[in-house]
Coordinates of C-alpha atoms in Angstrom, one line a residue:
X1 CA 119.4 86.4 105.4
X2 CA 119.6 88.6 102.5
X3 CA 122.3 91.0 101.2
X4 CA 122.2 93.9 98.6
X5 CA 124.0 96.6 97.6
X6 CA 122.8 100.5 97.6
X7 CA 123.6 103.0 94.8
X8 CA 123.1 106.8 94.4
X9 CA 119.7 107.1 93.4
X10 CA 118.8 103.0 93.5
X11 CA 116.0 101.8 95.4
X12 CA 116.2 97.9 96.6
X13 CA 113.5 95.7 98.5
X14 CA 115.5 94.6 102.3
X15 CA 112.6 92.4 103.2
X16 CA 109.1 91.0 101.9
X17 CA 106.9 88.5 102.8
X18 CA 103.2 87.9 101.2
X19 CA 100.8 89.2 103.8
X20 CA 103.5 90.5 105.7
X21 CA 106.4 93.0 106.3
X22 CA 107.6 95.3 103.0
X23 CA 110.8 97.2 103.5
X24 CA 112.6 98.8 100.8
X25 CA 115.3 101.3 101.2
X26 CA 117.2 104.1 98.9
X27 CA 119.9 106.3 98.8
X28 CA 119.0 109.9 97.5
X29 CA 122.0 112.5 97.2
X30 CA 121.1 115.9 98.8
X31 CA 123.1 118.3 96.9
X32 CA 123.8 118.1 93.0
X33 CA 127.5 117.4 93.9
X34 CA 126.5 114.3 95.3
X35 CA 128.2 114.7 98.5
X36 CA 125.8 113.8 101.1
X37 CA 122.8 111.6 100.7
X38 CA 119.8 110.7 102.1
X39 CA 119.4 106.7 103.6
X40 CA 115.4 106.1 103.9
X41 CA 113.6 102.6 105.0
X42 CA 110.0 102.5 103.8
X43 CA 108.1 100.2 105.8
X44 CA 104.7 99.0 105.3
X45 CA 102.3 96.0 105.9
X46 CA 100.3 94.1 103.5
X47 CA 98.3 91.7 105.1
X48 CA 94.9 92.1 106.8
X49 CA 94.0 95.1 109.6
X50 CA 96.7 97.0 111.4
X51 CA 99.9 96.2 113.3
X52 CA 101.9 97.7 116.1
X53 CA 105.9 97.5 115.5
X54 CA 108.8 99.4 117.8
X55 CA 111.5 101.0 115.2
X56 CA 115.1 102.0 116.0
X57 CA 117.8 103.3 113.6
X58 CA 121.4 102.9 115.4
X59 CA 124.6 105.0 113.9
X60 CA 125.7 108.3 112.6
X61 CA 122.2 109.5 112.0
X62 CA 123.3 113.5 111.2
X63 CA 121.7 116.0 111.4
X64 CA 118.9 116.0 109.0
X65 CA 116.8 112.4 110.4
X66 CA 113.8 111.3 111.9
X67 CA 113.3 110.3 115.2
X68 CA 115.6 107.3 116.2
X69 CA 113.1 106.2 118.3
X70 CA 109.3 105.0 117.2
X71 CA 106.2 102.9 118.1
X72 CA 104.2 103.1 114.7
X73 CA 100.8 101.6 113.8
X74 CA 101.1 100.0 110.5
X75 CA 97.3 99.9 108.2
X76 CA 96.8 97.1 106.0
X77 CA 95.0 96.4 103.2
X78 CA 91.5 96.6 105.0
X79 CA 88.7 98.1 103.0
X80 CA 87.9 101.3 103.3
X81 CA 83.8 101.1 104.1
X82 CA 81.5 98.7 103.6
X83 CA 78.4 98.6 101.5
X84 CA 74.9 97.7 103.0
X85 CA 75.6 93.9 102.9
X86 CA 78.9 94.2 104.9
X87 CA 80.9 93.1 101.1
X88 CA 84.0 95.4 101.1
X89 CA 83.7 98.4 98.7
X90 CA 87.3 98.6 98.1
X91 CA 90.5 97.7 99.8
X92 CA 92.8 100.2 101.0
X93 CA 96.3 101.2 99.7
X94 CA 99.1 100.2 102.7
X95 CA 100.2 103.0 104.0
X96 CA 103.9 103.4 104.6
X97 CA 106.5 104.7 107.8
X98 CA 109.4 106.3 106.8
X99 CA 112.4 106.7 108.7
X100 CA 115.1 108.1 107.4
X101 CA 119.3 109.2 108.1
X102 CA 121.7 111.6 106.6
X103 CA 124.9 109.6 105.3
X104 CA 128.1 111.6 104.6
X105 CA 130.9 110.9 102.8
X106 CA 133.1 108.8 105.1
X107 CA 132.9 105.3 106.1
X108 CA 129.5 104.7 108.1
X109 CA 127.6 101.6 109.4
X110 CA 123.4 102.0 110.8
X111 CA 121.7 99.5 112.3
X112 CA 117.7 99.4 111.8
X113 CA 115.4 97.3 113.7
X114 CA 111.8 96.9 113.6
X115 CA 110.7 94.6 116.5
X116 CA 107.6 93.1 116.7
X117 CA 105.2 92.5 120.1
X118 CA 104.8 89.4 121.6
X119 CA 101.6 87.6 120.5
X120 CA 100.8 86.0 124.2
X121 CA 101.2 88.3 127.3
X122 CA 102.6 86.0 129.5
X123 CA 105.6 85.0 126.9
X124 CA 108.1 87.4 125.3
X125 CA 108.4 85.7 121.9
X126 CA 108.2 87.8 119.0
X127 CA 109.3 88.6 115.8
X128 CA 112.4 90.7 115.0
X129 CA 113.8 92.1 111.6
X130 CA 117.6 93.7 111.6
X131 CA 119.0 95.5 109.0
X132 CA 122.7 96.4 108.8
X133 CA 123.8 99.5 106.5
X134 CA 127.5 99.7 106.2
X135 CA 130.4 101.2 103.6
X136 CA 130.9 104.1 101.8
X137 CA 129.7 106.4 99.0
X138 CA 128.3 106.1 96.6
X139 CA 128.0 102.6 97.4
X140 CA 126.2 101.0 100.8
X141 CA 125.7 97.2 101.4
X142 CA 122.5 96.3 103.4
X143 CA 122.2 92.9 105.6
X144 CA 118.8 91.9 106.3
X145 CA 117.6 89.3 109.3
X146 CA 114.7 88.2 110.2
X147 CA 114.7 86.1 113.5
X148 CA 112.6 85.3 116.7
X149 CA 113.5 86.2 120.1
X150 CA 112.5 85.8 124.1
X151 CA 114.2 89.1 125.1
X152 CA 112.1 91.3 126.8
X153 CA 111.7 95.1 124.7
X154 CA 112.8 97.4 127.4
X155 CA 110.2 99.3 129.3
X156 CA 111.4 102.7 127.7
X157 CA 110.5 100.9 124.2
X158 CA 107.1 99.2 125.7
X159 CA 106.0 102.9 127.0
X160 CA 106.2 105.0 124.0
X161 CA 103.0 106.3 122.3
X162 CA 101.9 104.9 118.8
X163 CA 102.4 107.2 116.0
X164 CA 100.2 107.0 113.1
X165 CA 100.5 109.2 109.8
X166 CA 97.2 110.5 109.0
X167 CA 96.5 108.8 105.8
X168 CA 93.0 111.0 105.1
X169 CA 95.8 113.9 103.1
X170 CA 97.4 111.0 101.4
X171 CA 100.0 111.2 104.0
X172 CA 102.1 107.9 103.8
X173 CA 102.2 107.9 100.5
X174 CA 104.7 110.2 99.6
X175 CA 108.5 109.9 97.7
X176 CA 110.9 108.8 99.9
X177 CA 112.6 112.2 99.7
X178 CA 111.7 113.9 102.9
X179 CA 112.2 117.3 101.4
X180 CA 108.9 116.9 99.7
X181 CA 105.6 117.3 101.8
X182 CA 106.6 115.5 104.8
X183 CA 103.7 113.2 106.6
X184 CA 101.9 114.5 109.5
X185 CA 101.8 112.0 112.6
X186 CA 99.6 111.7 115.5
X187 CA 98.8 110.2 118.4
X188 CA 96.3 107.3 118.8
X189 CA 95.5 106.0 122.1
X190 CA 93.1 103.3 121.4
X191 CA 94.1 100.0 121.5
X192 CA 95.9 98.5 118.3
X193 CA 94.4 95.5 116.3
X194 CA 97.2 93.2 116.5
X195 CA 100.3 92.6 117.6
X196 CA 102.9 91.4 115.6
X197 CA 103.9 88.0 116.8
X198 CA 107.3 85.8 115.7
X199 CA 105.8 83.5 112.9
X200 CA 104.7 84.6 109.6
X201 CA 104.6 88.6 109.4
X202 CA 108.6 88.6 110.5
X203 CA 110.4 85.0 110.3
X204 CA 109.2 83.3 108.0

């Protein structure tokens, strides 16, 4: 478990594990008063291919915030093409998923999950990481957990379609402030490369 704080305009790492999960979160104000700010969670995956995780953001989310709700496909750090000898040319940049909450000037608390999918289909184990956002401005404290656990995502979680920014535009990439070019998702219907089991990626 791992605790920081959150300032106006401070950026701090939640979780990261070699060959893993990346989180990092930061609190942008929206107005030069500095009344209400902007809560984002970058996530992104550094080891090898691409992973499937469910993400949920719990609380107060205002008006201004991304879907609570989301099944993303995370890209490694594969290469981008291959030479004539199969050696990689160059590995890619992770891309990164952004989700992201307006927080306003009272006492708040958000809960964000990203759950991974169990590695075996005939056992529910996988891989969770929980991250509780509570206080008030200008200052937030963030709780970070990484655990394992047998319960079942619900069918309504299982069912949604992956979303997967289009990294061709650069997409991904971006400041966390959504007010800048904002990434354009789509759909993907093929099958994901891996699923993100309860050992190393999560709970280490």
């Amino acid at each position: 478990m791992s605790t920081i704080r959150l300032g106006c305009g401070r950026a701090g790492t939640l979780f990261y594990e070699p060959d893993g999960l990346l989180l990092r979160s930061c609190l942008i104000p929206v107005s030069s008063r500095h009344g209400e700010h902007l809560l984002t969670f970058q996530l992104g995956y550094l080891g090898p291919g691409e992973i499937t995780v469910h993400i949920a953001l719990e609380g107060d989310t205002g008006a201004l915030s991304s879907p609570k709700n989301t099944t993303a496909l995370l890209r490694g750090t594969d290469a981008d093409d291959e030479d004539e000898d199969g050696e990689s040319a160059h590995r890619r940049i992770p891309g990164v998923w952004l989700t992201y909450a307006t927080v306003p000037e009272r006492e708040v608390a958000y809960r964000y999950t990203v759950s991974g999918q169990p590695a075996e289909a005939d056992d529910h184990l996988r891989g969770e990481l929980v991250t509780e956002i509570s206080g008030r401005l200008p200052l937030l404290t963030a709780t970070t957990l990484a655990q394992a656990t047998r319960e079942p995502l619900p069918e309504g979680v299982r069912s949604q379609p992956v979303m997967d920014w289009d990294q061709a535009d650069g997409s991904g990439a971006e400041p966390c402030c959504p007010y800048s070019a904002r990434p354009r998702a789509v759909q993907r219907s093929r099958p994901h490369h891996r699923a993100l089991g309860p050992m190393r990626n999560i709970c280490t």
